[in-house]
Coordinates of C-alpha atoms in Angstrom, one line a residue:
Chain B
M1 CA -140.3 66.9 40.2
I2 CA -139.4 70.6 40.3
E3 CA -139.7 73.0 37.5
I4 CA -137.3 75.8 36.8
L5 CA -139.4 79.0 36.2
E6 CA -136.6 81.6 36.0
T7 CA -132.8 81.3 36.0
G8 CA -129.7 83.1 35.1
P9 CA -127.2 81.6 32.7
F10 CA -124.7 79.9 35.0
N11 CA -126.8 77.9 37.5
T12 CA -125.9 74.2 37.6
V13 CA -126.5 70.9 39.4
Q14 CA -123.6 70.1 41.7
D15 CA -122.6 67.7 44.5
L16 CA -119.3 67.4 46.3
G17 CA -117.6 66.7 43.0
R18 CA -116.0 64.0 40.9
P19 CA -112.6 63.3 42.4
G20 CA -110.5 60.4 41.2
Y21 CA -110.4 61.1 37.5
R22 CA -107.8 63.9 37.3
D23 CA -105.4 61.3 36.0
I24 CA -107.5 61.1 32.8
G25 CA -108.0 64.8 32.5
V26 CA -111.4 65.1 34.2
S27 CA -111.8 68.1 36.6
A28 CA -113.4 67.3 39.9
S29 CA -116.1 70.0 39.6
G30 CA -118.5 70.1 42.5
A31 CA -120.0 73.0 44.4
M32 CA -117.9 76.2 44.9
D33 CA -119.1 76.1 48.6
P34 CA -119.0 72.5 49.5
L35 CA -119.6 73.3 53.2
A36 CA -123.0 74.8 52.4
V37 CA -123.9 71.7 50.4
R38 CA -123.0 69.4 53.2
I39 CA -125.0 71.4 55.8
G40 CA -128.0 71.8 53.5
N41 CA -128.1 68.1 52.7
I42 CA -127.8 67.2 56.4
L43 CA -130.7 69.6 57.2
V44 CA -133.0 67.9 54.7
G45 CA -132.0 64.4 55.7
N46 CA -129.9 63.6 52.7
D47 CA -126.5 62.0 52.3
E48 CA -124.0 64.9 52.4
N49 CA -123.1 64.3 48.8
A50 CA -126.6 64.5 47.3
A51 CA -127.0 66.6 44.2
V52 CA -128.2 70.2 44.8
I53 CA -128.8 73.3 42.7
E54 CA -126.0 75.9 42.7
V55 CA -127.4 79.4 42.1
Q56 CA -124.9 82.0 41.2
T57 CA -126.9 84.2 38.8
F58 CA -130.1 85.6 40.2
P59 CA -133.1 85.9 40.3
F60 CA -133.9 82.2 40.4
R61 CA -137.4 80.7 40.8
L62 CA -138.6 77.1 40.9
R63 CA -142.0 75.4 41.5
F64 CA -142.4 72.3 43.6
E65 CA -144.6 69.6 42.0
R66 CA -145.0 67.6 45.2
R67 CA -144.5 68.0 48.9
T68 CA -140.8 68.5 49.4
V69 CA -138.4 69.3 52.2
F70 CA -135.9 71.9 51.2
A71 CA -133.2 74.2 52.6
V72 CA -131.3 77.2 51.1
T73 CA -127.8 77.5 52.3
G74 CA -124.6 79.4 51.3
A75 CA -125.5 82.9 50.4
D76 CA -126.8 85.6 52.9
G77 CA -130.0 86.5 51.1
H78 CA -133.5 85.6 52.3
P79 CA -135.3 83.0 50.1
R80 CA -139.1 83.5 49.6
L81 CA -141.7 80.7 49.5
E82 CA -145.0 81.9 48.0
G83 CA -143.7 85.5 48.7
S84 CA -143.1 84.9 52.4
E85 CA -139.6 85.6 53.6
L86 CA -137.7 82.6 55.0
I87 CA -134.3 82.4 56.7
P88 CA -131.3 80.8 55.1
W89 CA -129.6 77.7 56.6
C90 CA -133.1 76.4 57.6
A91 CA -135.1 73.4 56.4
Y92 CA -138.8 74.0 55.4
M93 CA -141.6 72.0 53.9
A94 CA -143.0 73.1 50.5
E95 CA -146.5 72.1 49.4
P96 CA -147.3 71.1 45.7
G97 CA -147.4 74.1 43.4
Q98 CA -145.5 76.4 45.7
I99 CA -142.9 78.7 44.3
L100 CA -139.4 79.3 45.8
E101 CA -137.7 82.5 44.8
L102 CA -134.1 83.6 45.3
K103 CA -133.0 87.1 44.8
Q104 CA -129.5 88.5 44.5
P105 CA -127.9 88.1 48.0
P106 CA -126.5 91.3 49.6
L107 CA -122.9 90.2 49.9
L108 CA -122.1 86.6 49.0
A109 CA -122.0 84.9 45.7
R110 CA -123.7 81.5 45.7
A111 CA -126.8 79.9 47.1
Y112 CA -127.5 76.2 47.3
I113 CA -130.9 74.6 47.2
S114 CA -131.0 71.1 48.8
L115 CA -134.1 69.0 48.4
G116 CA -135.2 66.0 50.6
G117 CA -134.3 62.9 48.5
G118 CA -131.7 64.9 46.4
L119 CA -131.9 65.6 42.7
D120 CA -132.5 62.3 40.9
I121 CA -130.0 62.6 38.1
P122 CA -127.8 59.8 36.6
V123 CA -124.4 59.4 38.2
V124 CA -121.6 59.8 35.6
M125 CA -118.1 58.8 36.7
G126 CA -119.1 58.7 40.3
S127 CA -120.8 62.1 40.6
R128 CA -123.9 64.1 39.6
S129 CA -121.9 67.3 39.3
T130 CA -122.1 69.2 36.0
S131 CA -118.9 69.1 34.0
L132 CA -119.4 72.2 31.9
R133 CA -116.2 71.8 30.0
G134 CA -116.7 68.1 29.3
G135 CA -120.4 68.6 28.6
F136 CA -121.6 65.7 30.8
G137 CA -123.0 65.1 34.3
G138 CA -125.7 67.1 36.0
N139 CA -128.4 68.5 33.8
A140 CA -127.0 66.8 30.6
G141 CA -123.8 68.7 31.0
R142 CA -125.5 72.0 30.7
P143 CA -126.6 74.9 33.0
L144 CA -130.2 74.9 34.1
A145 CA -132.6 76.6 31.7
K146 CA -136.2 78.0 32.1
N147 CA -138.8 75.2 31.8
N148 CA -136.3 72.4 32.7
R149 CA -138.0 69.8 34.9
I150 CA -135.8 67.8 37.3
A151 CA -136.7 64.7 39.2
V152 CA -136.3 64.7 42.9
G153 CA -135.4 61.4 44.6
E154 CA -137.7 59.7 47.0
D155 CA -137.6 61.3 50.5
L156 CA -137.5 58.1 52.6
E157 CA -138.1 59.7 55.9
I158 CA -139.9 62.9 55.0
A159 CA -138.8 65.0 57.9
M160 CA -141.2 66.1 60.7
L161 CA -140.4 69.8 60.8
P162 CA -141.6 72.4 63.2
A163 CA -143.8 75.0 61.3
T164 CA -141.1 77.5 61.7
G165 CA -138.4 75.3 60.2
L166 CA -135.3 73.7 61.4
A167 CA -132.3 76.0 61.3
V168 CA -128.6 75.7 62.0
I169 CA -126.0 78.3 63.0
E170 CA -124.2 79.0 59.8
P171 CA -120.4 78.2 59.5
A172 CA -119.3 81.8 59.2
V173 CA -120.8 82.4 62.7
A174 CA -120.3 79.1 64.3
L175 CA -116.7 79.0 63.1
R176 CA -115.9 82.7 63.7
D177 CA -112.7 81.8 65.5
V178 CA -111.5 79.6 62.7
F179 CA -112.4 81.9 59.7
P180 CA -111.3 85.4 60.5
A181 CA -113.4 88.3 59.3
P182 CA -112.3 90.7 56.5
V183 CA -109.7 93.2 57.6
D184 CA -110.2 96.7 56.0
G185 CA -112.6 95.1 53.6
A186 CA -110.1 92.4 52.4
L187 CA -111.0 88.8 53.0
P188 CA -108.1 86.9 54.5
I189 CA -107.4 83.7 52.5
R190 CA -104.8 81.3 53.9
A191 CA -102.3 79.7 51.5
L192 CA -98.9 77.9 51.5
P193 CA -96.0 78.8 49.3
A194 CA -96.0 76.5 46.2
G195 CA -93.3 75.1 43.9
E196 CA -92.1 78.3 42.1
H197 CA -92.5 80.7 45.0
G198 CA -88.7 81.2 45.2
L199 CA -88.6 82.2 41.5
F200 CA -90.5 85.4 42.3
A201 CA -87.8 86.8 44.6
G202 CA -88.9 90.2 46.0
D203 CA -92.2 89.9 44.1
G204 CA -93.0 86.9 46.3
E205 CA -93.4 89.3 49.2
A206 CA -95.4 91.7 47.1
F207 CA -97.8 88.8 46.5
W208 CA -98.4 88.3 50.2
G209 CA -98.3 92.0 51.0
Q210 CA -100.9 93.5 48.6
T211 CA -104.6 93.4 48.4
W212 CA -105.9 91.6 45.3
R213 CA -109.2 92.2 43.6
I214 CA -111.3 89.5 42.0
S215 CA -111.6 90.5 38.3
S216 CA -114.8 90.2 36.2
R217 CA -113.0 87.5 34.1
S218 CA -113.6 85.0 36.9
D219 CA -115.8 81.9 36.9
R220 CA -116.1 78.4 38.4
T221 CA -112.9 77.4 36.6
G222 CA -110.7 80.1 38.1
Y223 CA -110.5 83.6 39.7
R224 CA -108.3 86.1 37.9
L225 CA -106.9 88.6 40.3
S226 CA -106.1 92.2 39.6
G227 CA -103.3 94.1 41.3
E228 CA -99.7 95.1 41.0
P229 CA -98.3 92.4 38.6
I230 CA -95.7 90.0 39.9
T231 CA -93.0 88.5 37.7
P232 CA -90.6 85.6 38.1
T233 CA -86.9 86.4 37.8
A234 CA -86.6 83.9 34.9
S235 CA -89.2 83.0 32.3
I236 CA -89.8 79.3 32.4
E237 CA -92.0 76.8 30.5
M238 CA -92.7 74.0 32.9
R239 CA -93.4 70.4 32.1
S240 CA -97.1 69.8 32.4
H241 CA -98.1 68.6 35.8
G242 CA -101.2 67.9 37.8
V243 CA -102.9 70.8 39.6
V244 CA -105.8 71.0 42.1
P245 CA -108.3 73.7 43.1
G246 CA -106.6 76.4 45.1
V247 CA -103.4 76.5 43.1
I248 CA -102.4 80.1 42.4
Q249 CA -100.7 80.3 39.0
V250 CA -98.9 83.3 37.6
P251 CA -99.3 83.6 33.8
P252 CA -96.9 85.9 31.8
G253 CA -99.0 89.0 32.5
G254 CA -98.2 88.7 36.2
E255 CA -101.7 88.7 37.5
P256 CA -102.4 85.5 39.5
I257 CA -105.2 83.0 38.7
V258 CA -106.7 80.9 41.5
Q259 CA -108.0 77.6 40.1
M260 CA -111.5 76.9 41.5
S261 CA -114.0 73.9 41.4
D262 CA -113.8 73.4 37.6
A263 CA -110.0 73.7 37.8
N264 CA -107.9 72.5 35.0
T265 CA -106.3 69.1 35.8
A266 CA -102.9 70.0 34.4
G267 CA -100.9 73.2 34.4
G268 CA -97.6 74.6 33.2
Y269 CA -97.6 78.1 34.6
P270 CA -95.3 78.9 37.6
K271 CA -97.2 78.4 40.9
I272 CA -96.6 80.9 43.6
A273 CA -98.9 79.5 46.3
G274 CA -101.8 77.1 47.1
V275 CA -104.9 78.1 49.1
I276 CA -105.6 75.6 51.9
E277 CA -108.7 73.5 51.0
C278 CA -110.8 74.6 54.0
D279 CA -110.6 78.3 52.9
L280 CA -111.8 77.5 49.3
W281 CA -115.5 77.9 50.2
R282 CA -114.9 81.4 51.4
L283 CA -113.3 82.2 48.0
G284 CA -116.3 80.4 46.4
Q285 CA -118.5 82.9 48.2
A286 CA -116.5 86.0 47.2
R287 CA -117.9 88.0 44.3
T288 CA -116.4 89.8 41.4
G289 CA -114.8 93.0 42.7
A290 CA -114.3 91.6 46.2
R291 CA -110.9 92.3 47.7
L292 CA -108.7 89.6 49.4
K293 CA -105.4 89.2 50.9
F294 CA -103.3 86.0 51.1
I295 CA -102.1 85.0 54.5
R296 CA -99.1 82.7 54.7
S297 CA -100.2 79.6 56.5
T298 CA -98.8 76.2 57.6
H299 CA -99.8 72.6 57.3
A300 CA -100.4 72.6 61.0
E301 CA -102.9 75.5 60.7
A302 CA -104.6 73.8 57.7
R303 CA -105.0 70.7 59.8
A304 CA -106.5 72.5 62.7
V305 CA -109.0 74.2 60.4
E306 CA -109.9 70.9 58.8
Q307 CA -110.6 69.4 62.2
A308 CA -112.7 72.3 63.4
V309 CA -114.8 72.1 60.3
A310 CA -115.2 68.3 60.7
R311 CA -116.3 68.9 64.3
Y312 CA -118.9 71.5 63.3
V313 CA -120.4 69.3 60.5
E314 CA -120.5 66.3 62.9
D315 CA -122.3 68.5 65.5
V316 CA -124.9 69.6 63.0
R317 CA -125.4 66.0 61.9
L318 CA -125.9 64.7 65.4
T319 CA -128.1 67.6 66.5
S320 CA -130.4 67.6 63.5
G321 CA -130.8 63.8 63.7
M322 CA -131.7 64.1 67.4
V323 CA -134.3 66.9 66.7
K324 CA -135.9 64.9 63.9
R325 CA -136.1 61.7 66.0
A326 CA -137.7 63.7 68.8
L327 CA -140.3 65.3 66.6
K328 CA -141.1 61.9 65.0
A329 CA -141.6 60.4 68.5
I330 CA -144.1 63.1 69.6
A331 CA -145.9 63.2 66.2
Chain I
M1 CA -76.2 53.1 29.2
I2 CA -78.7 51.8 31.5
A3 CA -80.8 48.7 30.8
T4 CA -84.1 50.2 32.0
T5 CA -86.0 47.0 31.9
N6 CA -83.4 45.1 33.9
R7 CA -85.0 44.5 37.3
H8 CA -81.6 43.5 38.8
A9 CA -79.9 46.8 37.9
S10 CA -78.7 48.2 41.2
Q11 CA -79.7 51.5 42.6
R12 CA -76.3 53.0 41.8
E13 CA -76.7 52.2 38.1
I14 CA -80.2 53.6 37.8
V15 CA -79.7 56.9 39.5
P16 CA -77.2 58.4 37.0
A17 CA -79.9 58.2 34.3
T18 CA -81.4 61.3 35.9
Q19 CA -78.8 63.5 37.5
G20 CA -79.5 65.2 40.8
R21 CA -82.3 64.9 43.3
A22 CA -85.9 64.9 42.6
R23 CA -87.8 68.0 43.9
V24 CA -90.9 67.9 46.1
S25 CA -93.2 70.9 46.5
S26 CA -96.7 71.3 47.8
I27 CA -99.9 72.8 46.4
G28 CA -102.1 73.8 49.3
A29 CA -101.9 71.5 52.3
R30 CA -102.9 68.1 50.9
S31 CA -101.1 67.8 47.5
F32 CA -97.5 67.2 46.8
L33 CA -95.7 67.3 43.5
L34 CA -92.6 65.3 42.8
E35 CA -90.6 66.4 39.8
A36 CA -88.0 64.1 38.4
P37 CA -84.6 65.7 37.8
G38 CA -82.8 65.5 34.4
D39 CA -84.0 65.1 30.9
F40 CA -87.5 65.0 29.6
D41 CA -87.4 61.5 28.3
L42 CA -88.8 58.0 28.5
I43 CA -86.3 56.9 31.1
A44 CA -87.5 59.4 33.6
Q45 CA -91.2 58.7 32.7
R46 CA -90.8 55.0 33.3
R47 CA -89.7 55.7 36.8
I48 CA -92.6 58.1 37.3
W49 CA -95.0 55.2 36.2
A50 CA -93.2 53.0 38.7
L51 CA -93.6 55.6 41.4
S52 CA -97.3 56.0 40.6
Q53 CA -97.8 52.2 41.0
T54 CA -95.9 52.3 44.4
V55 CA -97.9 55.2 45.9
R56 CA -101.2 53.6 44.8
S57 CA -100.9 51.2 47.7
W58 CA -100.5 54.0 50.3
A59 CA -103.7 53.9 52.5
D60 CA -103.6 57.7 53.2
L61 CA -103.5 58.7 49.5
A62 CA -106.7 59.9 47.7
E63 CA -105.3 60.4 44.2
N64 CA -102.1 60.3 42.2
I65 CA -101.8 62.0 38.9
P66 CA -98.8 61.3 36.7
G67 CA -97.6 64.3 34.6
M68 CA -94.7 64.8 32.3
T69 CA -91.7 63.4 34.3
N70 CA -93.6 64.4 37.5
L71 CA -96.2 63.0 39.8
L72 CA -98.9 64.8 41.9
V73 CA -100.1 63.0 44.9
I74 CA -103.2 64.1 46.9
F75 CA -103.6 62.9 50.5
K76 CA -107.0 62.2 52.0
E77 CA -106.3 64.8 54.7
T78 CA -103.5 67.3 55.5
P79 CA -100.6 65.2 56.8
E80 CA -99.5 65.8 60.3
D81 CA -95.9 65.9 59.4
P82 CA -95.4 67.3 55.9
D83 CA -91.6 66.8 56.1
A84 CA -92.1 63.1 56.6
V85 CA -94.3 63.0 53.5
V86 CA -91.5 64.6 51.5
V87 CA -89.0 62.1 52.8
R88 CA -91.4 59.2 52.1
L89 CA -91.9 60.4 48.5
L90 CA -88.2 60.9 47.8
E91 CA -87.5 57.4 49.2
A92 CA -90.2 55.9 47.0
W93 CA -88.7 57.8 44.0
E94 CA -85.1 56.6 44.7
N95 CA -86.5 53.0 45.0
A96 CA -88.7 53.3 41.9
Q97 CA -87.4 50.7 39.4
S98 CA -88.0 51.6 35.8
I99 CA -91.0 49.9 34.4
D100 CA -92.5 49.7 31.0
L101 CA -96.3 49.7 30.8
N102 CA -97.7 47.2 28.4
G103 CA -99.8 49.6 26.5
K104 CA -102.0 49.1 23.4
T105 CA -101.4 50.7 20.1
I106 CA -103.8 53.4 18.9
E107 CA -103.9 54.4 15.3
I108 CA -105.3 57.9 14.7
P109 CA -106.3 58.8 11.1
V110 CA -105.3 62.5 10.4
H111 CA -106.3 65.0 7.8
Y112 CA -103.0 66.9 7.6
G113 CA -103.2 70.5 6.3
G114 CA -106.5 72.1 5.2
E115 CA -108.6 74.6 7.2
H116 CA -107.7 73.3 10.7
A117 CA -103.9 73.4 10.1
S118 CA -103.8 77.0 11.1
D119 CA -100.3 76.9 12.4
L120 CA -98.6 74.8 9.7
P121 CA -97.2 77.9 7.8
A122 CA -95.7 79.2 11.0
L123 CA -94.1 75.9 11.8
C124 CA -92.6 75.7 8.3
D125 CA -91.1 79.2 8.8
L126 CA -89.7 78.2 12.2
S127 CA -88.3 74.9 11.1
G128 CA -87.2 75.8 7.6
L129 CA -88.9 72.7 6.4
S130 CA -91.6 72.4 3.7
D131 CA -95.1 71.6 4.7
R132 CA -94.8 68.2 3.1
E133 CA -91.6 67.5 5.2
V134 CA -93.3 68.6 8.4
V135 CA -96.3 66.3 7.8
R136 CA -94.0 63.4 6.9
I137 CA -91.9 63.8 10.0
H138 CA -95.0 64.0 12.2
H139 CA -96.7 60.9 10.9
E140 CA -93.6 58.7 10.5
A141 CA -92.7 58.9 14.2
T142 CA -94.0 56.5 16.9
Y143 CA -95.3 58.2 20.1
R144 CA -95.8 57.1 23.6
V145 CA -98.6 58.4 25.9
F146 CA -96.7 59.8 28.9
A147 CA -99.7 61.1 30.8
L148 CA -103.2 62.3 30.5
G149 CA -104.5 65.7 31.6
S150 CA -105.7 69.2 30.8
A151 CA -108.9 68.0 29.2
P152 CA -111.0 64.7 29.5
G153 CA -109.0 62.0 27.7
F154 CA -106.2 64.3 26.4
G155 CA -102.9 62.4 26.1
Y156 CA -99.6 64.1 26.3
L157 CA -97.5 62.3 23.6
H158 CA -93.8 62.0 23.7
G159 CA -91.6 61.2 20.7
L160 CA -91.9 64.3 18.5
D161 CA -88.9 64.8 16.2
P162 CA -86.9 67.8 17.5
R163 CA -86.9 69.3 13.9
I164 CA -90.6 70.1 14.4
Y165 CA -90.6 71.3 18.0
M166 CA -92.6 74.5 18.3
P167 CA -93.1 76.6 21.4
R168 CA -96.6 77.1 22.8
K169 CA -98.2 80.4 21.7
T170 CA -97.9 83.4 24.1
V171 CA -101.5 84.3 23.1
P172 CA -103.6 81.1 22.8
S173 CA -106.1 80.6 20.0
L174 CA -109.4 81.4 21.5
K175 CA -111.5 78.7 19.9
M176 CA -109.4 75.9 18.6
P177 CA -111.8 73.1 17.4
K178 CA -111.9 69.7 19.1
G179 CA -109.9 67.2 16.9
C180 CA -107.0 69.5 16.0
V181 CA -103.7 67.7 15.9
T182 CA -101.3 69.9 17.7
I183 CA -97.7 70.5 18.7
G184 CA -96.8 72.2 22.0
G185 CA -93.1 72.5 22.6
M186 CA -91.7 69.0 22.4
Q187 CA -95.1 67.4 22.8
T188 CA -97.9 66.5 20.4
G189 CA -101.5 65.6 21.0
V190 CA -105.1 65.8 19.7
A191 CA -107.4 68.6 21.2
M192 CA -110.3 67.0 23.1
L193 CA -112.4 70.1 23.5
T194 CA -113.2 73.1 21.5
G195 CA -111.8 76.1 23.4
P196 CA -108.7 78.2 24.2
N197 CA -105.5 76.4 23.2
G198 CA -101.9 77.5 23.1
W199 CA -100.6 74.6 21.0
N200 CA -100.0 74.8 17.2
S201 CA -102.4 73.0 14.9
I202 CA -101.2 71.1 11.8
G203 CA -104.1 68.8 11.1
F204 CA -107.4 67.3 12.2
A205 CA -108.6 63.9 13.5
T206 CA -112.2 62.8 14.0
L207 CA -111.6 59.7 16.2
E208 CA -113.7 59.9 19.4
M209 CA -111.3 59.4 22.3
F210 CA -113.4 60.1 25.3
D211 CA -116.8 58.7 26.4
P212 CA -117.9 59.6 30.0
T213 CA -120.4 56.8 30.0
A214 CA -118.0 54.0 29.0
P215 CA -116.4 51.8 31.7
T216 CA -113.0 53.1 30.6
P217 CA -113.9 56.7 29.5
A218 CA -110.5 57.6 28.1
M219 CA -109.2 55.7 25.0
M220 CA -105.6 56.5 25.8
A221 CA -103.7 55.4 28.9
P222 CA -100.1 56.0 30.0
G223 CA -97.8 53.7 28.2
D224 CA -99.9 53.3 25.1
T225 CA -98.3 53.7 21.7
V226 CA -99.8 56.1 19.2
R227 CA -99.4 56.3 15.4
F228 CA -100.8 59.0 13.2
L229 CA -102.0 57.7 9.9
P230 CA -102.2 60.3 7.1
A231 CA -105.8 59.8 5.9
R232 CA -105.6 62.9 3.8
I233 CA -102.9 65.4 3.0
E234 CA -104.1 68.8 1.8
L235 CA -101.3 71.2 1.2

């Protein structure tokens, strides 16, 4: 068990999501930074899809009730265990009664706490993710609250960890060539033109050309962007159609909305573009007020990024498995 | 006129039912949307249902989501040749024979009027009909579930009488209650969640239509027939 001692209002249980039910109106949900979840889970010896805690409102504190392997991935802050500073992207061992504390990270938006054995929570429609809109999954469909106690699954091979922990080079560094750094403070996000791009005529170029700011009216469902409004040449009401995270819709006001993890499953607003899936985690780590620029991409580029990410994850899996086996052998 | 259930109808006979070519566009790198050309009607939707059944057998497909005369397909990974995907989808659409889904009939008791019918007066103004006529026209029709989406278990219903079409609101109601019986353009439905909603409410239903713990969580499925039964009329 773990006990939540302190939390902000929007911290939830997430895994890699609940795909496969969009056709009955159920959003996939899942972590805003799925890459951090995959790496965190590999580090603590879990299945990649094990349930973790997504922390997006800080500070956050929890108490371990038994010996537990854990890792904090995602955000750039330094977690503290019993007051001692730890490094992120690193697996550690906590003793019963110890307290883990996460403070507001300096730059990024979301931290993930993976626990050896995963959070032991009922699977609803194939996932342990919290569906906030539907009110099911995760912690009974609700964000975590102070005094909540959550069961942790059995850690079948409680990892032999060096006293200093077992760390990994984080994706932003390891995949520096694949994920370009911000230019003049604006995060480059790759996207492909979508269905109604042509309807925006000259404003289509204005969409790609300008720097957008993530407005405060943004959450796990979608990011609203502030900037010079763009308008289609004709006002159209589209027949309802399926949408996915990453779709960039333009409501009548002309300021785009990027659908995120809790994306609606159907839409009717004109779509100007769609973010490539491998760049969604970077958006998931961008905070209110952050600036971004959309870079026109291609299917070939999206495929190359997908393959580079897959190679990185596989590399982490193989290496951490090797290190743990070696440590077990010498134990 | 095309016999849409006739399996022997030739390609040439089926195509004219929906003039022009279907359109395929992408959302991001893995998802492709095919939009049927032509009218918003059962003929087009039956071919969308057929297309949905065809693509279900494609090994490289992760999900397919029927919409209103359109279909979104999500591939497991970004296809190597997106142009080939477009061709494959268009071919499957051209070959999609109209099918009718053998759906069940769902009866939904409705409390028409009353406190939840917040948009009934506006609908009367727009249509020039009395509230009694609007309610009668709504519950006398038979509807088909074209697709589900937008909220867990929410069914988009087709079959609304054109006399009571009403555009979606430009400014949505911020907190429309779950259960409101609504009209959005030429569609009708029952709100599944309390929250922002751009459709127009004319009544209220208490029937539970979604249970995430059930083997089949959504009561409605594409092809089902829906009838609204006036349990109470309060005008």
